Amino acid sequence: MADVTLRKVVKRYDEVEAVRGIDLDIADHEFVVLVGPSGCGKSTTLRMIAGLEDISDGDIMIGGDIVNDVPPKDRDIAMVFQNYALYPHMTVAENMSFGLRLKRYPKAEIKSRIDEAARMLDIVELVDRKPKQLSGGQRQRVAMGRAIVRNPKVFLFDEPLSNLDAKLRVQMRIEIKKVHQKVRTTTVYVTHDQVEAMTLADRVVVMNHGRIEQIGTPNELYHKPATKFVASFIGSPAMNFIPCRLEDLAGKLHIRLTDRIAFPLPPARAARYQGIPRTDKLLLGLRPEHITEARPHLASGMEAFDTVLDVTEPMGMETLIYFTLEGSQVCGRVNPNAGAQDGAPLRLAVDLNNMHLLNEVTGVVL
Amino acid sequence: MTTVTVDKATPTRKVKYGSMSRDRTWALRWSYFFLVIFAIFSLTPPIYMLITSLKSSAEISAATNPWWVFHPTLENYVGLLTSNQFLRFFWNSAIVSIFVVTITMLISVPAAFALARMRFWGSAVLATGVFLTYLIPETLLFIPLFKMFAVIGDWTGIQLINRWYVLLILYPTLTVPFCTWIMIGYFASIPKELDEAAIIDGASWIQTLTRIFIPVAFPGIIAATIFAFTVSWAQFLYPLVFTTSTDQLVMPVGIITSLIKGDVFNWGQIMTGALLGAAPPLIIYAFLMDYYIAGLTAGATKG
């Protein structure tokens, strides 16, 4: 068990900078997820922590010791790979014990560790099988078992669920969380799936173009994104961005979306955005759940407007609606009984208490 | 259940299925046609050898049907198998081949592992270079090599020419490049994550090679072994050039030099010797065939 620290870590491949100076503190026992689109440097970062890639610049510390030049085997880490990377000629038990046998652990100790890990992962009856006799989910459990028996300082997961089908992925997600609750090993987990990141992580690190966009708990990232990238990456369906600008109307600060539509801002928001020049090009960020059908009595901060729907998607517990506002497509979530129909008009309400205002040029959330 | 519904609803489907199977039938017929031709071509010489080996010298030179044995005899077999000379050739061949296979594997497996996995300066160029070496025919090399060994003999007093063990240096020049190339291919097909997992598990390069790569690529090693054995068993030019004394000869050269006396060809014994000489590779193929086929299809499935 140990904390992991990255200080201005850089990875250069010839001319390309894959990772451009990352600072990250991972506390002992913490479950941190690195998430981002492909090519954002998350896997490279993980592989640098593992020691499978050299560091071009900066420092990586595990348990307080700088490990820049320490080979992977001496870093006391365990890694779970996307394609499982089980040794095909060994049984499950041999796969799990390979590292311990190399370190010449006593046989009894190896056996007890395998038994414990196999029980934890519910693969007791599989220990004598070969990997090719296992299903994808079982292979992934074995790969995790191989990490657990080592009892390392840090677990590293490299997109471990990407090869599994959707249903199994949800199941294994819960398994991973359970395992972490039991062993409490510091974990760094890489995924491109924001749902996985949100559900598993104590803290999520959103990466883009080799940099960290934002670090925070899943709720912080969802409710207080720092940039447009984070706002659009986290959450499904994604946040809507509507071009807008600020306007003073009758002594109150309004947000103008179209020639027809301008909403007065709630007092708290008005105070916060007062200093922004009225000429700035802005984006109104609204999550779909904050665009709903208008009820007769609107709560404070809710503003109603009329629109014509393009498409509706009934999901059962809710209906997703899509309409166009100033050329951009907007998604909302309404009650299935709200009467939303393809091509039909509907009166909607936006919840401005949960709005985000972004600078269109810099993408920063104001 | 679905097929039943399909049959009931659309009987035309059945016709379509039938036409597909007709295509398949024709494909099979053509492949059998060519396979039969191929079999005739490749089996005729050994059958002719077998027939001739069962004849006496008188019957071979008599003007009878060459495809039939009228007075079968085992005298050629008895003659060869009781001749110390022939057994000496066989023994030399066996020793040389076993040593060459061992030397080849000891060099080419680690070499292939290094070239396939350890990224070092010039490794890609070196891998291509290994293959290019194989492309140079021995007919170009045997004169310079002969000269080299002669010079080495003059300088150091180590006599290599006309000693069977000179073949242990010569044959690997043919087998090592090709086996290395085969093994590079096999090792390259092993997912990168497998050695990364091994490295993280604490294995050194050597342990990764011996405990992960060799077992996983075992079919490839079998394929390379068969190749190396066949090459060294059948090699003709190098032993013909480099060995001359009867006690140093390997079988292909031995049969030719000892059974052809001037312009007298002892056909019966030549055919018998060739048949007996073909036996060991055949036996090895038969034993290793299962592994070999497993090796050929190793990359076909994932995981």
XYZ file of C-alpha atoms in Angstrom, chain A residues 25-254:
230
model
C -1.186 13.032 -6.241
C -2.852 9.718 -5.551
C -3.423 9.005 -1.875
C -2.975 5.625 -0.202
C -6.036 3.361 -0.702
C -7.435 5.743 -3.293
C -9.147 4.565 -6.501
C -8.236 7.027 -9.246
C -9.521 6.734 -12.790
C -7.754 8.320 -15.747
C -10.324 8.994 -18.425
C -10.224 10.667 -21.804
C -10.606 10.071 -25.525
C -8.132 7.794 -27.307
C -4.738 9.405 -27.746
C -5.101 11.645 -24.705
C -2.082 10.067 -22.986
C -3.904 8.171 -20.262
C -2.514 4.747 -21.153
C 0.965 6.186 -21.614
C 0.732 7.726 -18.154
C -0.281 4.382 -16.681
C 2.515 2.584 -18.482
C 4.997 5.125 -17.155
C 3.783 4.430 -13.620
C 4.209 0.718 -14.362
C 7.690 1.290 -15.738
C 6.857 -0.146 -19.148
C 7.609 3.248 -20.700
C 10.544 5.491 -19.856
C 9.819 8.952 -18.535
C 11.127 11.742 -20.767
C 10.976 14.315 -18.000
C 9.661 14.739 -14.458
C 9.423 12.344 -11.509
C 7.208 9.459 -10.506
C 7.114 8.472 -6.847
C 5.589 5.338 -5.355
C 5.416 5.274 -1.578
C 7.625 8.366 -1.414
C 10.505 6.886 -3.427
C 11.382 8.192 -6.861
C 11.044 5.217 -9.216
C 12.023 6.864 -12.524
C 14.829 4.373 -13.122
C 13.474 1.445 -11.106
C 12.579 -1.524 -13.345
C 8.915 -2.649 -13.289
C 9.575 -5.765 -11.224
C 11.071 -3.725 -8.381
C 8.241 -1.179 -8.281
C 5.947 -3.625 -6.484
C 2.997 -2.997 -8.769
C 0.524 -5.297 -10.482
C -1.152 -4.623 -13.784
C -4.324 -5.878 -15.444
C -4.336 -5.609 -19.226
C -7.161 -5.030 -21.671
C -6.615 -8.366 -23.431
C -6.000 -10.144 -20.087
C -2.462 -11.237 -21.078
C -2.812 -14.598 -19.348
C -0.042 -17.104 -20.003
C -1.848 -19.533 -22.338
C 0.202 -22.612 -21.415
C -0.369 -22.296 -17.672
C -3.408 -23.176 -15.602
C -5.283 -20.490 -13.726
C -3.423 -21.325 -10.521
C -0.055 -21.257 -12.320
C -0.962 -17.959 -13.942
C -1.801 -16.431 -10.608
C 1.274 -17.793 -8.860
C 3.830 -17.041 -11.597
C 5.127 -13.879 -9.920
C 5.270 -15.501 -6.492
C 7.084 -18.553 -7.866
C 9.672 -16.315 -9.504
C 10.241 -14.691 -6.126
C 10.534 -18.182 -4.556
C 7.725 -17.843 -2.052
C 7.096 -20.952 0.037
C 4.566 -23.311 -1.543
C 2.130 -23.169 1.357
C 2.078 -19.379 1.248
C 1.445 -19.413 -2.527
C -1.383 -21.879 -2.123
C -3.105 -19.929 0.614
C -2.861 -16.704 -1.370
C -4.313 -18.353 -4.488
C -7.141 -19.854 -2.471
C -7.952 -16.512 -0.922
C -7.903 -14.630 -4.221
C -9.884 -17.361 -5.979
C -12.544 -17.219 -3.267
C -12.693 -13.438 -3.464
C -13.166 -13.548 -7.242
C -15.422 -16.602 -7.240
C -13.137 -18.669 -9.483
C -12.323 -21.492 -7.043
C -13.579 -24.210 -9.408
C -11.548 -22.792 -12.325
C -8.036 -22.924 -10.836
C -7.000 -26.045 -12.764
C -8.263 -24.857 -16.138
C -6.280 -23.305 -18.943
C -7.132 -19.759 -20.085
C -8.574 -20.944 -23.404
C -11.241 -22.876 -21.498
C -12.475 -19.687 -19.838
C -14.941 -17.037 -20.951
C -13.914 -13.408 -21.290
C -15.273 -12.453 -17.889
C -13.555 -15.402 -16.222
C -10.261 -14.529 -17.887
C -10.539 -11.010 -16.592
C -11.149 -12.343 -13.080
C -8.032 -14.488 -13.353
C -6.059 -11.462 -14.529
C -7.285 -9.614 -11.446
C -6.460 -12.625 -9.299
C -2.923 -12.572 -10.630
C -2.687 -8.967 -9.459
C -4.266 -9.617 -6.068
C -2.047 -12.557 -5.028
C 1.020 -10.394 -5.466
C -0.317 -8.069 -2.760
C 1.385 -5.099 -4.440
C 1.611 -1.460 -3.436
C -0.403 -0.329 -6.450
C -2.903 -1.883 -8.856
C -2.819 -0.629 -12.411
C -5.769 -1.346 -14.708
C -5.445 -0.630 -18.435
C -8.978 -0.580 -19.905
C -9.705 -3.963 -18.334
C -13.363 -4.114 -19.353
C -13.130 -2.935 -22.954
C -13.092 -6.459 -24.395
C -16.219 -7.548 -22.536
C -19.796 -7.181 -23.744
C -21.940 -4.452 -22.247
C -23.786 -6.594 -19.714
C -20.669 -8.304 -18.416
C -18.914 -4.954 -18.222
C -21.498 -3.641 -15.754
C -21.150 -6.809 -13.700
C -17.344 -6.730 -13.656
C -17.429 -3.036 -12.763
C -19.220 -3.939 -9.575
C -16.782 -6.831 -8.985
C -13.825 -4.478 -9.283
C -15.405 -2.074 -6.837
C -16.061 -4.907 -4.376
C -12.476 -6.135 -4.661
C -11.191 -2.655 -3.997
C -13.392 -2.331 -0.936
C -11.848 -5.555 0.392
C -8.157 -5.146 -0.428
C -8.020 -1.322 -0.323
C -4.934 -1.248 -2.558
C -4.129 2.069 -4.209
C -5.514 1.769 -7.717
C -4.945 3.634 -10.969
C -7.509 2.706 -13.586
C -7.524 3.796 -17.219
C -10.665 3.852 -19.325
C -12.230 5.799 -22.163
C -15.694 5.109 -20.785
C -16.906 8.014 -18.671
C -19.608 5.847 -17.039
C -16.933 3.432 -15.818
C -14.901 6.374 -14.569
C -17.826 7.918 -12.696
C -19.013 4.678 -11.108
C -15.639 3.336 -9.979
C -13.564 6.315 -8.989
C -12.924 8.058 -5.729
C -11.457 10.728 -7.953
C -11.538 11.064 -11.717
C -8.717 12.565 -13.752
C -9.995 13.833 -17.102
C -7.214 13.998 -19.685
C -7.096 15.535 -23.142
C -4.192 16.067 -25.551
C -1.655 14.864 -22.994
C -2.772 17.251 -20.280
C -5.013 17.009 -17.259
C -8.216 18.957 -17.857
C -9.646 18.503 -14.387
C -9.299 16.336 -11.296
C -12.230 15.805 -8.993
C -14.771 13.468 -7.482
C -17.359 12.167 -9.942
C -19.941 14.617 -8.561
C -17.600 17.584 -8.781
C -16.847 16.826 -12.402
C -20.489 16.414 -13.233
C -21.806 19.490 -11.467
C -18.791 21.801 -11.605
C -16.849 21.083 -14.783
C -13.924 23.427 -15.292
C -13.808 23.367 -19.075
C -16.033 22.717 -22.050
C -14.153 19.474 -22.699
C -14.940 18.095 -19.246
C -18.508 19.370 -19.420
C -19.112 17.589 -22.725
C -17.109 14.439 -21.892
C -18.781 13.659 -18.577
C -22.473 12.803 -18.653
C -24.675 11.020 -21.154
C -26.481 12.367 -23.109
C -23.866 15.104 -23.245
C -24.372 18.654 -22.013
C -25.993 21.072 -24.477
C -24.073 24.143 -25.560
C -26.160 27.028 -26.882
C -24.525 30.200 -28.216
C -25.625 33.198 -26.149
C -24.603 36.569 -24.762
C -25.429 38.623 -21.705
C -27.793 41.594 -21.938
C -29.193 44.146 -19.498
C -32.953 44.380 -19.850
C -35.009 46.574 -17.531
C -32.197 46.720 -15.013
C -31.843 42.932 -14.769
C -29.136 40.743 -16.266
C -30.558 38.528 -18.979
